[in-house]
C-alpha cells in the first residue's frame, strides 16, 4: 500500500513519497552526499537505509525551514491506527538562540535547517537525513570543528510499515509557523522563548539590585516550579482535532527552563551562570507568527 502524505505544500513544505519518480532521483543525491561528506562537514554514521517507510521533504518556500513536527500513522489490529509523534524539542537552536554565540548560530543555521530547494529523507524509524550542501558549500565559520554532534543513519527491517505521514507543523527561520499544530509545536517553542526571557530578566534585575546568588536561584525555582534534578516530563498531545491545552505546555517549558538553570548551577560557578542567564534577554529570537 502506497504511503499517504499530508504535507504543507501551500507553504512550500512538500512531501514526496515513493513510487514517484522524483523521490528516487532525490534519494540518490541524498545517499551520494551521505557517503561522500565534504571536508568540514559534521560526521554522519550511515548504514544501509531502509526506505520502505519513508518520504522526502522538499523545501519549495523562499525561507529556510528551522524545525518540524510530524506524525507517522501505523496500522494496528481491528482497524486501529497507532500514531508516532515527532516533536523538535526546545533545546537551544536557531529559533531559541539562548546561550549560542554568533558562530553557534551560524553553524546551526547551516546544518540544522533546510534551505529553500534543499531536501531531507524522513524515515518511519526516526531518521532525518540530508543537509544543505545540496544548495551550497559551508562557509569557513560554518564548518564543524569537533565536539559533540549527533547525526546518524541506519537500517531496521520489520513488517510494521506506516500508512501515512502528516506534517503537523513547520517553523521557518524567520519565526513563521504553518500547520494544524495538534502536537503543540507552536506552544512549546513560543512558551520556551518566554521562559528563557523570564529567567534572563530575573537575572538582570537581580544584578541591578545586588541580589545574592542564593536568592536568585531560589527565585528561579519559585518562578519556574522546578526543584528536582531530573528534567520534567512533557505533556503528551492527545491528537484531537481541537488545539492543545496551552497551560500544561506553558508549565512544562517554564519547568524545563528552570531545570536548565539549576543544571548549569551544578557545573559552573554561580556568578558565571547568572551572567549567562542574563544574556538570554538579548538573544536574537525571531518574531514568532502564524502563517
Coordinates of C-alpha atoms in Angstrom, one line a residue:
X1 CA 0.0 0.0 0.0
X2 CA 1.4 3.4 -1.0
X3 CA 2.2 5.8 1.8
X4 CA -0.2 8.7 2.1
X5 CA 1.4 12.1 2.7
X6 CA -0.3 15.1 4.1
X7 CA 2.1 18.0 3.7
X8 CA 2.0 21.8 3.8
X9 CA 2.5 22.4 0.1
X10 CA 0.7 25.7 0.4
X11 CA 3.6 26.9 2.5
X12 CA 6.3 25.3 0.5
X13 CA 6.9 22.2 2.7
X14 CA 6.3 19.3 0.2
X15 CA 6.4 15.6 0.9
X16 CA 7.3 13.2 -1.9
X17 CA 6.7 9.5 -1.3
X18 CA 7.7 6.5 -3.4
X19 CA 6.8 5.5 -6.1
X20 CA 7.1 9.0 -7.5
X21 CA 10.0 9.2 -10.0
X22 CA 11.2 12.4 -8.3
X23 CA 11.5 10.5 -5.0
X24 CA 14.2 8.2 -6.4
X25 CA 16.1 11.0 -8.1
X26 CA 16.3 13.0 -4.9
X27 CA 17.1 9.9 -2.8
X28 CA 20.0 9.1 -5.0
X29 CA 21.5 12.5 -4.4
X30 CA 21.0 12.3 -0.6
X31 CA 22.7 8.9 -0.5
X32 CA 25.6 10.1 -2.6
X33 CA 26.2 13.0 -0.3
X34 CA 25.9 10.9 2.8
X35 CA 28.7 8.6 1.6
X36 CA 30.9 11.4 0.2
X37 CA 31.0 14.0 3.0
X38 CA 32.8 17.3 2.2
X39 CA 35.7 18.5 4.4
X40 CA 34.4 20.3 7.4
X41 CA 31.0 18.6 7.5
X42 CA 29.8 17.0 10.8
X43 CA 30.3 13.3 10.8
X44 CA 27.4 11.0 9.9
X45 CA 27.3 7.3 10.7
X46 CA 25.4 5.7 7.8
X47 CA 24.5 2.0 7.3
X48 CA 22.1 0.7 4.7
X49 CA 19.0 2.8 4.8
X50 CA 15.6 1.1 4.8
X51 CA 13.4 3.4 2.7
X52 CA 10.3 1.2 2.8
X53 CA 8.6 3.6 5.2
X54 CA 9.9 7.0 4.1
X55 CA 9.3 10.2 2.2
X56 CA 11.4 13.1 1.0
X57 CA 10.7 16.6 2.3
X58 CA 11.5 19.3 -0.3
X59 CA 11.5 22.9 0.8
X60 CA 9.9 24.9 -2.0
X61 CA 9.4 28.0 0.0
X62 CA 11.6 31.1 -0.1
X63 CA 12.6 30.7 3.6
X64 CA 14.7 28.1 5.4
X65 CA 12.8 25.5 7.5
X66 CA 14.0 25.6 11.1
X67 CA 12.1 22.8 12.7
X68 CA 9.2 20.4 12.0
X69 CA 6.6 18.4 13.9
X70 CA 5.2 15.4 12.2
X71 CA 3.2 12.2 12.8
X72 CA 3.7 8.7 11.4
X73 CA 0.5 6.6 11.4
X74 CA 0.9 2.8 11.7
X75 CA -1.8 0.1 11.2
X76 CA -2.9 -2.0 14.2
X77 CA -5.4 -4.7 14.9
X78 CA -9.1 -4.4 14.3
X79 CA -8.6 -1.3 12.1
X80 CA -6.9 0.7 14.8
X81 CA -4.3 3.4 13.9
X82 CA -1.2 4.0 16.1
X83 CA 0.5 7.4 15.8
X84 CA 4.2 8.0 16.3
X85 CA 4.7 11.7 17.2
X86 CA 7.9 13.6 16.3
X87 CA 8.4 17.0 18.0
X88 CA 11.5 19.1 17.6
X89 CA 12.1 19.9 21.3
X90 CA 13.1 23.2 22.7
X91 CA 16.9 22.9 23.2
X92 CA 19.0 26.0 22.1
X93 CA 18.6 26.4 18.4
X94 CA 18.2 29.0 15.6
X95 CA 14.7 29.6 16.9
X96 CA 15.7 29.6 20.5
X97 CA 19.3 31.0 20.4
X98 CA 19.7 31.2 24.1
X99 CA 23.3 30.6 25.1
X100 CA 24.5 30.4 21.4
X101 CA 27.2 32.8 20.3
X102 CA 27.5 34.1 16.7
X103 CA 29.4 31.1 15.4
X104 CA 27.0 28.7 17.1
X105 CA 24.0 30.4 15.4
X106 CA 25.8 30.3 12.0
X107 CA 26.7 26.6 12.4
X108 CA 23.1 25.8 13.4
X109 CA 21.6 27.9 10.6
X110 CA 23.5 25.8 8.1
X111 CA 23.5 22.3 9.5
X112 CA 20.2 22.3 11.4
X113 CA 17.9 24.0 8.9
X114 CA 16.5 23.1 5.5
X115 CA 17.4 25.8 2.9
X116 CA 15.0 26.7 0.1
X117 CA 15.3 23.9 -2.6
X118 CA 17.1 21.6 -0.2
X119 CA 15.7 18.2 0.7
X120 CA 15.6 15.6 3.5
X121 CA 14.8 11.9 3.8
X122 CA 12.4 11.2 6.6
X123 CA 12.1 7.5 7.7
X124 CA 9.5 6.0 10.0
X125 CA 12.3 4.8 12.2
X126 CA 13.1 8.4 13.2
X127 CA 15.9 9.3 10.8
X128 CA 16.2 12.7 9.1
X129 CA 19.0 12.6 6.5
X130 CA 20.5 15.1 4.2
X131 CA 21.9 18.6 4.6
X132 CA 22.2 22.0 2.9
X133 CA 25.3 21.1 0.9
X134 CA 22.9 20.2 -1.9
X135 CA 22.3 24.0 -2.2
X136 CA 25.8 25.4 -1.4
X137 CA 29.0 24.5 0.4
X138 CA 29.5 25.6 4.0
X139 CA 31.5 28.8 4.7
X140 CA 34.5 28.9 6.9
X141 CA 32.6 29.8 10.1
X142 CA 30.0 27.1 9.4
X143 CA 32.4 24.2 9.4
X144 CA 32.5 21.5 12.1
X145 CA 35.4 21.9 14.5
X146 CA 35.0 18.9 16.6
X147 CA 32.9 18.3 19.7
X148 CA 29.5 16.6 20.2
X149 CA 27.3 16.3 17.1
X150 CA 24.7 13.6 16.8
X151 CA 23.6 12.6 13.3
X152 CA 23.3 9.0 12.3
X153 CA 21.7 6.8 9.7
X154 CA 20.9 3.2 10.0
X155 CA 18.6 0.3 8.9
X156 CA 15.8 -1.6 10.5
X157 CA 13.8 -4.3 9.0
X158 CA 10.3 -5.3 10.1
X159 CA 6.9 -5.7 8.7
X160 CA 5.4 -2.7 10.6
X161 CA 5.1 -0.2 7.8
X162 CA 3.3 3.2 8.1
X163 CA 0.1 4.1 6.3
X164 CA 0.5 7.9 6.5
X165 CA 3.0 10.7 7.2
X166 CA 1.5 14.0 8.3
X167 CA 3.3 17.3 8.6
X168 CA 1.7 18.8 11.7
X169 CA 3.7 22.0 11.9
X170 CA 6.6 23.7 10.4
X171 CA 8.6 26.6 11.8
X172 CA 10.6 28.8 9.3
X173 CA 13.8 30.5 10.3
X174 CA 12.0 33.9 10.3
X175 CA 9.6 32.7 13.0
X176 CA 6.7 31.9 10.7
X177 CA 4.7 28.8 11.6
X178 CA 2.3 26.8 9.5
X179 CA 0.3 23.6 10.2
X180 CA -2.7 22.2 12.2
X181 CA -0.5 22.1 15.3
X182 CA -2.1 19.1 17.0
X183 CA 1.2 18.3 18.7
X184 CA 1.6 21.8 20.1
X185 CA 4.9 22.7 18.5
X186 CA 3.8 26.3 18.3
X187 CA 3.1 26.5 22.0
X188 CA 6.2 24.6 23.0
X189 CA 8.5 26.9 21.1
X190 CA 6.8 30.2 22.0
X191 CA 6.5 29.4 25.7
X192 CA 10.1 28.1 25.8
X193 CA 11.2 31.5 24.5
X194 CA 9.1 33.3 27.1
X195 CA 10.5 31.1 29.9
X196 CA 14.1 31.8 28.8
X197 CA 13.5 35.5 28.7
X198 CA 11.7 35.5 32.1
X199 CA 14.7 33.8 33.7
X200 CA 17.1 36.3 32.0
X201 CA 15.0 39.2 33.1
X202 CA 15.1 38.0 36.7
X203 CA 18.9 37.7 36.4
X204 CA 19.2 41.2 35.0
X205 CA 17.0 42.7 37.7
X206 CA 18.9 40.8 40.4
X207 CA 22.2 42.2 39.1
X208 CA 20.9 45.7 39.3
X209 CA 19.6 45.3 42.8
X210 CA 22.7 43.4 44.1
X211 CA 20.7 40.3 44.7
X212 CA 22.7 37.4 46.3
X213 CA 23.2 34.4 44.1
X214 CA 21.3 32.1 46.5
X215 CA 18.3 34.4 46.4
X216 CA 18.4 34.5 42.6
X217 CA 18.3 30.7 42.3
X218 CA 15.6 30.4 44.9
X219 CA 13.5 32.9 42.8
X220 CA 14.2 30.9 39.7
X221 CA 12.8 27.8 41.4
X222 CA 9.7 29.8 42.5
X223 CA 9.2 31.3 39.1
X224 CA 9.6 28.0 37.1
X225 CA 8.3 25.5 39.7
X226 CA 11.3 23.2 39.0
X227 CA 13.0 21.9 42.1
X228 CA 14.4 18.4 41.3
X229 CA 17.5 17.4 39.4
X230 CA 15.6 15.4 36.8
X231 CA 14.1 17.2 33.7
X232 CA 10.3 17.5 33.6
X233 CA 8.3 15.1 31.5
X234 CA 6.5 16.9 28.7
X235 CA 2.7 16.6 28.4
X236 CA 1.5 14.1 25.9
X237 CA -0.5 15.5 23.0
X238 CA -3.9 13.9 22.5
X239 CA -4.0 14.3 18.7
X240 CA -7.6 15.5 18.9
X241 CA -8.8 17.9 16.2
X242 CA -9.0 20.8 18.7
X243 CA -5.9 22.8 19.6
X244 CA -3.8 21.5 22.5
X245 CA -4.4 22.9 26.0
X246 CA -1.7 25.6 26.3
X247 CA -1.4 25.7 30.1
X248 CA 0.3 22.3 30.6
X249 CA 2.8 23.2 27.9
X250 CA 3.5 26.6 29.4
X251 CA 4.1 25.0 32.8
X252 CA 6.4 22.4 31.3
X253 CA 8.5 24.9 29.4
X254 CA 8.9 27.0 32.5
X255 CA 10.0 24.0 34.5
X256 CA 12.4 22.9 31.7
X257 CA 14.0 26.4 31.7
X258 CA 14.3 26.1 35.5
X259 CA 15.9 22.7 35.2
X260 CA 18.5 24.1 32.7
X261 CA 19.3 26.9 35.1
X262 CA 19.7 24.5 38.0
X263 CA 21.8 22.1 35.9
X264 CA 24.1 25.0 34.9
X265 CA 24.5 25.8 38.6
X266 CA 25.7 22.3 39.3
X267 CA 28.5 22.5 36.8
X268 CA 29.6 26.2 36.7
X269 CA 30.2 28.9 39.3
X270 CA 27.1 30.7 40.4
X271 CA 28.2 34.1 39.2
X272 CA 29.2 32.8 35.8
X273 CA 25.8 31.1 35.5
X274 CA 23.9 34.3 36.3
X275 CA 26.0 36.2 33.7
X276 CA 25.0 33.6 31.1
X277 CA 21.3 33.7 32.0
X278 CA 21.2 37.5 32.0
X279 CA 22.5 37.3 28.4
X280 CA 19.3 35.4 27.4
X281 CA 17.4 38.7 27.5
X282 CA 19.4 39.9 24.4
X283 CA 19.2 36.7 22.4
X284 CA 18.2 37.4 18.7
X285 CA 14.9 35.5 18.9
X286 CA 12.8 35.7 15.7
X287 CA 9.4 37.2 15.8
X288 CA 7.0 34.2 16.0
X289 CA 3.9 34.5 13.9
X290 CA 1.3 32.2 12.4
X291 CA 1.0 32.0 8.7

